[in-house]
Short mmCIF file of C-alpha atoms in Angstrom, two decimals:
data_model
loop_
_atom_site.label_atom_id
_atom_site.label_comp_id
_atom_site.label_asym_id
_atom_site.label_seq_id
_atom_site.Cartn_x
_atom_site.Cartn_y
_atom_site.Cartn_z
CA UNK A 18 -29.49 28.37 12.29
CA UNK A 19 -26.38 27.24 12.40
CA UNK A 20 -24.19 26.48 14.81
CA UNK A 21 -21.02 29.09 15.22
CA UNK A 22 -19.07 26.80 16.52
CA UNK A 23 -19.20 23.95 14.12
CA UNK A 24 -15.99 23.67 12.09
CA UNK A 25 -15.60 22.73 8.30
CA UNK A 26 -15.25 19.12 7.65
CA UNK A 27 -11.59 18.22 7.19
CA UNK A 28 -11.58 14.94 6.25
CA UNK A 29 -9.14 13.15 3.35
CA UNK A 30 -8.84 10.51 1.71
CA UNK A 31 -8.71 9.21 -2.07
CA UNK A 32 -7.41 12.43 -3.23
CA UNK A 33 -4.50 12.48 -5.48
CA UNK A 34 -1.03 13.27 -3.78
CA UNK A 35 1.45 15.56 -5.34
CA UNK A 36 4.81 17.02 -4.31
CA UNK A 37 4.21 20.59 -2.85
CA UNK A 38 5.38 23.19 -0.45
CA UNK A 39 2.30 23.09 1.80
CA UNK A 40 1.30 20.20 3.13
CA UNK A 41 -2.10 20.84 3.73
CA UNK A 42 -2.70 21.05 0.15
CA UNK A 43 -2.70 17.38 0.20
CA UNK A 44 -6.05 17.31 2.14
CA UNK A 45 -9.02 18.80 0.42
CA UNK A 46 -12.63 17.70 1.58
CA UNK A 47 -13.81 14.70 0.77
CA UNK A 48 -17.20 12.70 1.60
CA UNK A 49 -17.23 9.99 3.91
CA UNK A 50 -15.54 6.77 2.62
CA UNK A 51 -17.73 3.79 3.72
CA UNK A 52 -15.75 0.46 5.22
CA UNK A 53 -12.46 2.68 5.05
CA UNK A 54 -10.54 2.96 8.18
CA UNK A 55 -10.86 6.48 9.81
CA UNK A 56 -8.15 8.37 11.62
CA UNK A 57 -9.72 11.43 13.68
CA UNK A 58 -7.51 13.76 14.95
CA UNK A 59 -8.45 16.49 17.60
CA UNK A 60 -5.13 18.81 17.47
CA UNK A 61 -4.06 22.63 17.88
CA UNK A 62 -1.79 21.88 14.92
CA UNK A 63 -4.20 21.09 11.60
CA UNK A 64 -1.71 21.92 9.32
CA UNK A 65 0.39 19.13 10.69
CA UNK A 66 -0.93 16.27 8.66
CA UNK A 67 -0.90 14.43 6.92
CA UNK A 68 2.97 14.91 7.38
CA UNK A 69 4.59 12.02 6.20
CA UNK A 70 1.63 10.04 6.59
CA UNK A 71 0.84 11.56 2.81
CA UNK A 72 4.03 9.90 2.02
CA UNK A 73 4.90 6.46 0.49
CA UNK A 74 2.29 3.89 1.35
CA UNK A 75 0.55 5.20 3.52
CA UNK A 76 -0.02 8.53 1.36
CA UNK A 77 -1.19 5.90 -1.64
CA UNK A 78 -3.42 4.14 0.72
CA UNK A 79 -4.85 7.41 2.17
CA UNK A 80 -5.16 8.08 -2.12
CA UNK A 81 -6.57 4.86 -2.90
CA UNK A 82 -9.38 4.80 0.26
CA UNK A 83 -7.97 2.44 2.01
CA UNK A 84 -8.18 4.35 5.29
CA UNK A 85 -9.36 8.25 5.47
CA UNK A 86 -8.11 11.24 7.68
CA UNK A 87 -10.25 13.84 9.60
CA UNK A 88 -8.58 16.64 11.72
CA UNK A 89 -10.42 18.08 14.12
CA UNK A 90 -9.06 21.69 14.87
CA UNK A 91 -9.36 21.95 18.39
CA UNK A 92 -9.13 26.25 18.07
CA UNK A 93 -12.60 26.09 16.28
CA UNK A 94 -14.33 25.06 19.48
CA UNK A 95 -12.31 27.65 21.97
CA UNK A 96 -13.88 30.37 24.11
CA UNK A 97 -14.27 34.06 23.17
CA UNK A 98 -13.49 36.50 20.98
CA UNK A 99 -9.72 34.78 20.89
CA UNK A 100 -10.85 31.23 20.78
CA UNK A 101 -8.84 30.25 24.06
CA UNK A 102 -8.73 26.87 24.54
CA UNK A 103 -6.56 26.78 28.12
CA UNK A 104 -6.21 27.89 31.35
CA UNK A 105 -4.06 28.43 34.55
CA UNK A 106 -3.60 25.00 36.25
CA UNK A 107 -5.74 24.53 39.69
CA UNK A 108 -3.78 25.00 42.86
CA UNK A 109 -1.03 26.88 40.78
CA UNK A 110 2.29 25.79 38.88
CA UNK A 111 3.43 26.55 35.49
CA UNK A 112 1.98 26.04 31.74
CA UNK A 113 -1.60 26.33 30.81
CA UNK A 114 -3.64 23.20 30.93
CA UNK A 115 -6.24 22.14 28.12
CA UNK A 116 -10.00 23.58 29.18
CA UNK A 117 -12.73 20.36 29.58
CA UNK A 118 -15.23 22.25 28.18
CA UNK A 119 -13.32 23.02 24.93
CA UNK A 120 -12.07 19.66 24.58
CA UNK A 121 -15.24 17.95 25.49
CA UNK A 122 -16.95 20.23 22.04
CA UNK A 123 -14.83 18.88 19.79
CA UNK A 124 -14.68 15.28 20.85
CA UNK A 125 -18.45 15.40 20.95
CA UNK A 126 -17.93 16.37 17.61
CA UNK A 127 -15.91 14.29 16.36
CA UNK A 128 -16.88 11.00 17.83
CA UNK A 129 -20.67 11.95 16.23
CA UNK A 130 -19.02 10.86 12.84
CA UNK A 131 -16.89 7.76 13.49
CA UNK A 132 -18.26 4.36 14.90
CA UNK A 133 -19.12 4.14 18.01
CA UNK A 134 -16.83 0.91 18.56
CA UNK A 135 -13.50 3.51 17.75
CA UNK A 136 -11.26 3.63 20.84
CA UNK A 137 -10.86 6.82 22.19
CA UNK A 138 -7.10 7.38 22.62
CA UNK A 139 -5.06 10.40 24.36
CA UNK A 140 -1.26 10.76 23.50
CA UNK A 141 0.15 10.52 27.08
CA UNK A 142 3.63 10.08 28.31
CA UNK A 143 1.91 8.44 31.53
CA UNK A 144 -0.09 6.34 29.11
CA UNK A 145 0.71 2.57 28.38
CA UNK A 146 3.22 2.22 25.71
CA UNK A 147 1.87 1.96 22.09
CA UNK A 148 3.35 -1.53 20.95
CA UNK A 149 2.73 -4.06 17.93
CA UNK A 150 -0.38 -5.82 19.56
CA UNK A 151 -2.07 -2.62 20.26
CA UNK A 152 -1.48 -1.47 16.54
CA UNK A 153 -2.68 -4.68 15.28
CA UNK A 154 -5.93 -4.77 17.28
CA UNK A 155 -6.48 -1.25 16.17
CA UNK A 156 -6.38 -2.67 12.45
CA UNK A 157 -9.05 -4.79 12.95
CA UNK A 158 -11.63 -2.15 13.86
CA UNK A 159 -13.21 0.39 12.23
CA UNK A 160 -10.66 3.31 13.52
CA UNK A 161 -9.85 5.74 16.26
CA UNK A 162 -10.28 9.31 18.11
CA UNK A 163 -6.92 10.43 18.55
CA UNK A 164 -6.33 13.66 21.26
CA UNK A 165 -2.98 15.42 20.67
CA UNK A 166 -2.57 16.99 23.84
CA UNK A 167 -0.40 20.22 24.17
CA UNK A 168 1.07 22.88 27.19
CA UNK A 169 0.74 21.00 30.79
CA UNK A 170 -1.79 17.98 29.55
CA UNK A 171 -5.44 17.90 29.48
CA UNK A 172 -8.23 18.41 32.57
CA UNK A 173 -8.43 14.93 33.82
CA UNK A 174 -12.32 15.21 34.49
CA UNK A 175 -12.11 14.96 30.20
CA UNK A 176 -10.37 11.59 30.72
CA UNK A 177 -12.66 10.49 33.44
CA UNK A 178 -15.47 11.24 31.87
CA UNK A 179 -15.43 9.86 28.45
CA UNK A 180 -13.22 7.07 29.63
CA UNK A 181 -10.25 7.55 27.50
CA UNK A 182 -7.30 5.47 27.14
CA UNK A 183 -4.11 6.70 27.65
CA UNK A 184 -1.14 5.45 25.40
CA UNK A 185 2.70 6.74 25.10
CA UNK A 186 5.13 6.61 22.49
CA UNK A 187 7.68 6.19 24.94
CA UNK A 188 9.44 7.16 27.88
CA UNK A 189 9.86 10.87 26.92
CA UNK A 190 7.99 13.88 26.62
CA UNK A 191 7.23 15.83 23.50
CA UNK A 192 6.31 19.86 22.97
CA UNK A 193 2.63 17.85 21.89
CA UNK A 194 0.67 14.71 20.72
CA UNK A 195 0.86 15.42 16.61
CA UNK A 196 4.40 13.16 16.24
CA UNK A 197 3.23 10.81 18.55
CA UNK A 198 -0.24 10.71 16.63
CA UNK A 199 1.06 9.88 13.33
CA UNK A 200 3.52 7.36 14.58
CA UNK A 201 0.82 5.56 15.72
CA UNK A 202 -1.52 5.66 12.55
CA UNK A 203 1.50 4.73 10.54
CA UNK A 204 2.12 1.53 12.95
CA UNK A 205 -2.40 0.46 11.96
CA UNK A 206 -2.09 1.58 8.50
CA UNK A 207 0.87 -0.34 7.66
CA UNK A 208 -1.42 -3.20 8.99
CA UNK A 209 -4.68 -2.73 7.09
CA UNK A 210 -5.44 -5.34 3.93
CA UNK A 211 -3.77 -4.03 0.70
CA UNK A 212 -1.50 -0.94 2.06
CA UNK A 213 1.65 -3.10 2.19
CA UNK A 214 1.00 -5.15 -0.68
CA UNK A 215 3.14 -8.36 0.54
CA UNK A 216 0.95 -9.29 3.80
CA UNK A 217 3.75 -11.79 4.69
CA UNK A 218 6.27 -8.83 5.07
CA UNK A 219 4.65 -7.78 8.59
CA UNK A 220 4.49 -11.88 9.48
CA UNK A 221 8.72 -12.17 10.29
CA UNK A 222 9.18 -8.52 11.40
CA UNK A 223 9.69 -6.85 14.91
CA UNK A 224 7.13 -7.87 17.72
CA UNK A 225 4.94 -9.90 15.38
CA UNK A 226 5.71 -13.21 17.41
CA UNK A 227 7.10 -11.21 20.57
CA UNK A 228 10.89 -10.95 19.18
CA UNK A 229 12.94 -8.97 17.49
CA UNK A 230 13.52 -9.05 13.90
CA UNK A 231 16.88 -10.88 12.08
CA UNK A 232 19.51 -9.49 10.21
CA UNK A 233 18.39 -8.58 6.63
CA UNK A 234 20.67 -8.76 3.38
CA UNK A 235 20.47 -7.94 0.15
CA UNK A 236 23.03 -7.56 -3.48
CA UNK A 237 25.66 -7.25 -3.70
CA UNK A 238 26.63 -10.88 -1.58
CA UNK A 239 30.21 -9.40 -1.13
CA UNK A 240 30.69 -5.80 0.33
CA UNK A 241 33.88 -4.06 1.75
CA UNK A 242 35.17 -8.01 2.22
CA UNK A 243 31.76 -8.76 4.26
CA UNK A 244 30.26 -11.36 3.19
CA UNK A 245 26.32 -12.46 3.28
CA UNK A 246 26.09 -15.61 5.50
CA UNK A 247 26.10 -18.67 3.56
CA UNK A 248 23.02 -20.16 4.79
CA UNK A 249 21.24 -17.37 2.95
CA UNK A 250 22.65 -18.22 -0.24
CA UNK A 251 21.99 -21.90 0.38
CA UNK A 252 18.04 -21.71 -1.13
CA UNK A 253 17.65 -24.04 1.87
CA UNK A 254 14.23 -22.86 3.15
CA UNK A 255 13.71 -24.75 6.23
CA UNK A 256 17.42 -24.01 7.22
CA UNK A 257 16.98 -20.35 6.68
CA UNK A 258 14.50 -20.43 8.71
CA UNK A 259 16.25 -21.98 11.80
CA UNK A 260 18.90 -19.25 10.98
CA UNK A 261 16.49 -16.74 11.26
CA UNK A 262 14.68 -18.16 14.53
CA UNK A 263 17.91 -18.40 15.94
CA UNK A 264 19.38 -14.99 15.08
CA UNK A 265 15.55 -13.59 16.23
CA UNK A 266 16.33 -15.05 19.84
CA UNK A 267 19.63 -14.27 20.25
CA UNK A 268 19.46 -10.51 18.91
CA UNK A 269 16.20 -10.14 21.69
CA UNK A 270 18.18 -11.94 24.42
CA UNK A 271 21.19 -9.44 24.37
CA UNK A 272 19.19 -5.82 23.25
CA UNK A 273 15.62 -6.53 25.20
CA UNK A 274 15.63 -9.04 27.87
CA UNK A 275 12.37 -7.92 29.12
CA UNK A 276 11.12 -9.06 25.73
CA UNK A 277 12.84 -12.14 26.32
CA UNK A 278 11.37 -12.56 29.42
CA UNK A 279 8.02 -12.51 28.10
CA UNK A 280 8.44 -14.40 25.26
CA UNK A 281 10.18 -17.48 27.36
CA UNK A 282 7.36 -17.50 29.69
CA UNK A 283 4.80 -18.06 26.84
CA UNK A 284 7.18 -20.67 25.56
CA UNK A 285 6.99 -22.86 28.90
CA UNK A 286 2.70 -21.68 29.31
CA UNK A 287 2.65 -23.54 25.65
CA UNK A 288 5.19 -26.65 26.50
#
């Protein structure tokens, strides 16, 4: 017999994309998409995605197969005739906190159809901030279990238990993990072979080397008496790129000096 509990599949990808009204008529069921990378998502808020991340490249890619998407409605695994999935805090306060049991269901579920090697990861403002490297080394594997939490946060014997990493978008809180969630598939996805098209574009951009991205220009070279620099013009490529190195530095010297920091110590490790 079968189980009550057990949700229908949601999971997208290579499905044609179309303008429309309701988003989640861009994610229809679709088999399993083998050596695509797989975004799970265990949320309150289905109808939330794909959100932008059916937009632009990453919607083509999520078309094309290039990576795949798999909600996980967290509702379909609550207790009772109502399907609650919270309760009162322990030792009192306000909210409602996320029930273990109901959480551990439906990552039991969910991490029974992704490989084993997928990091577990819980959007947390008390997490470790998402950043570049941590995008990139999530590109290289074979995908991820992403919790959206919601209300006060999640029963911390859930984290305990299955070990899950914590990660933040920042230092802010958000009504719930689903913004935070896509941000951070759009950050991997971006980085996955084929999505972007020009591989060199992510090579000179923000973080890749620990600084911040130059100035950028484009036509038309004069604008409202403001001119592009010279050197850009020059078709000098090695000067360019001393232009660019410099501007790189100086831009991450005045905005994030903690970046600068970092990136001077590696300098004198590598001297």
């Amino acid at each position: 017999m079968d189980d009550p509990k057990t949700p229908p599949q949601r999971s997208h990808g290579r499905k044609t994309i179309r303008p429309s009204l309701v988003p989640r008529e861009l994610m229809e069921d679709a088999p399993e998409l083998a050596r695509a990378w797989k975004a799970q998502v265990i949320t309150l808020l289905p109808d939330a995605f794909p959100g932008l991340l059916g937009q632009s490249l990453t919607g083509r890619a999520l078309q094309d197969g290039l990576w795949q998407l798999e909600t996980v409605p967290l509702r379909e695994f609550g207790e009772g005739k109502h399907r609650n999935v919270d309760d009162t805090p322990a030792g009192g306060g306000a909210g409602m906190v996320l029930r273990p049991d109901v959480m551990a269901a439906a990552i039991d579920h969910a991490r029974a159809r992704i490989a084993p090697s997928a990091p577990l990861i819980y959007l947390s403002p008390r997490g470790k901030p998402l950043t570049q490297a941590m995008a990139q080394q999530l590109a290289t594997g074979p995908g991820v279990t992403l919790i959206c939490g919601r209300f006060e946060g999640l029963d911390q014997r859930v984290i305990d238990h299955y070990r899950v990493i914590e990660v933040s978008l920042g230092d802010f809180v958000l009504t719930g993990g689903e913004i935070a969630a896509q941000a951070m598939i759009d950050a991997t996805v971006r980085l996955l072979p084929g999505v972007l098209g020009n591989e060199a574009s992510t090579e000179e951009e923000s973080f890749s080397d620990g600084l911040l991205e130059h100035p950028q220009y484009t036509r038309p070279a004069v604008w409202r008496e403001r001119e592009i620099p010279p050197v850009l013009m020059s078709g000098h490529h090695g000067e360019i790129a001393k232009w660019r190195k410099a501007q790189s530095e100086e831009l991450t010297r005045a905005r994030r000096p903690d970046l600068w920091a970092d990136w001077c110590a590696r300098q004198d490790r590598n001297d």
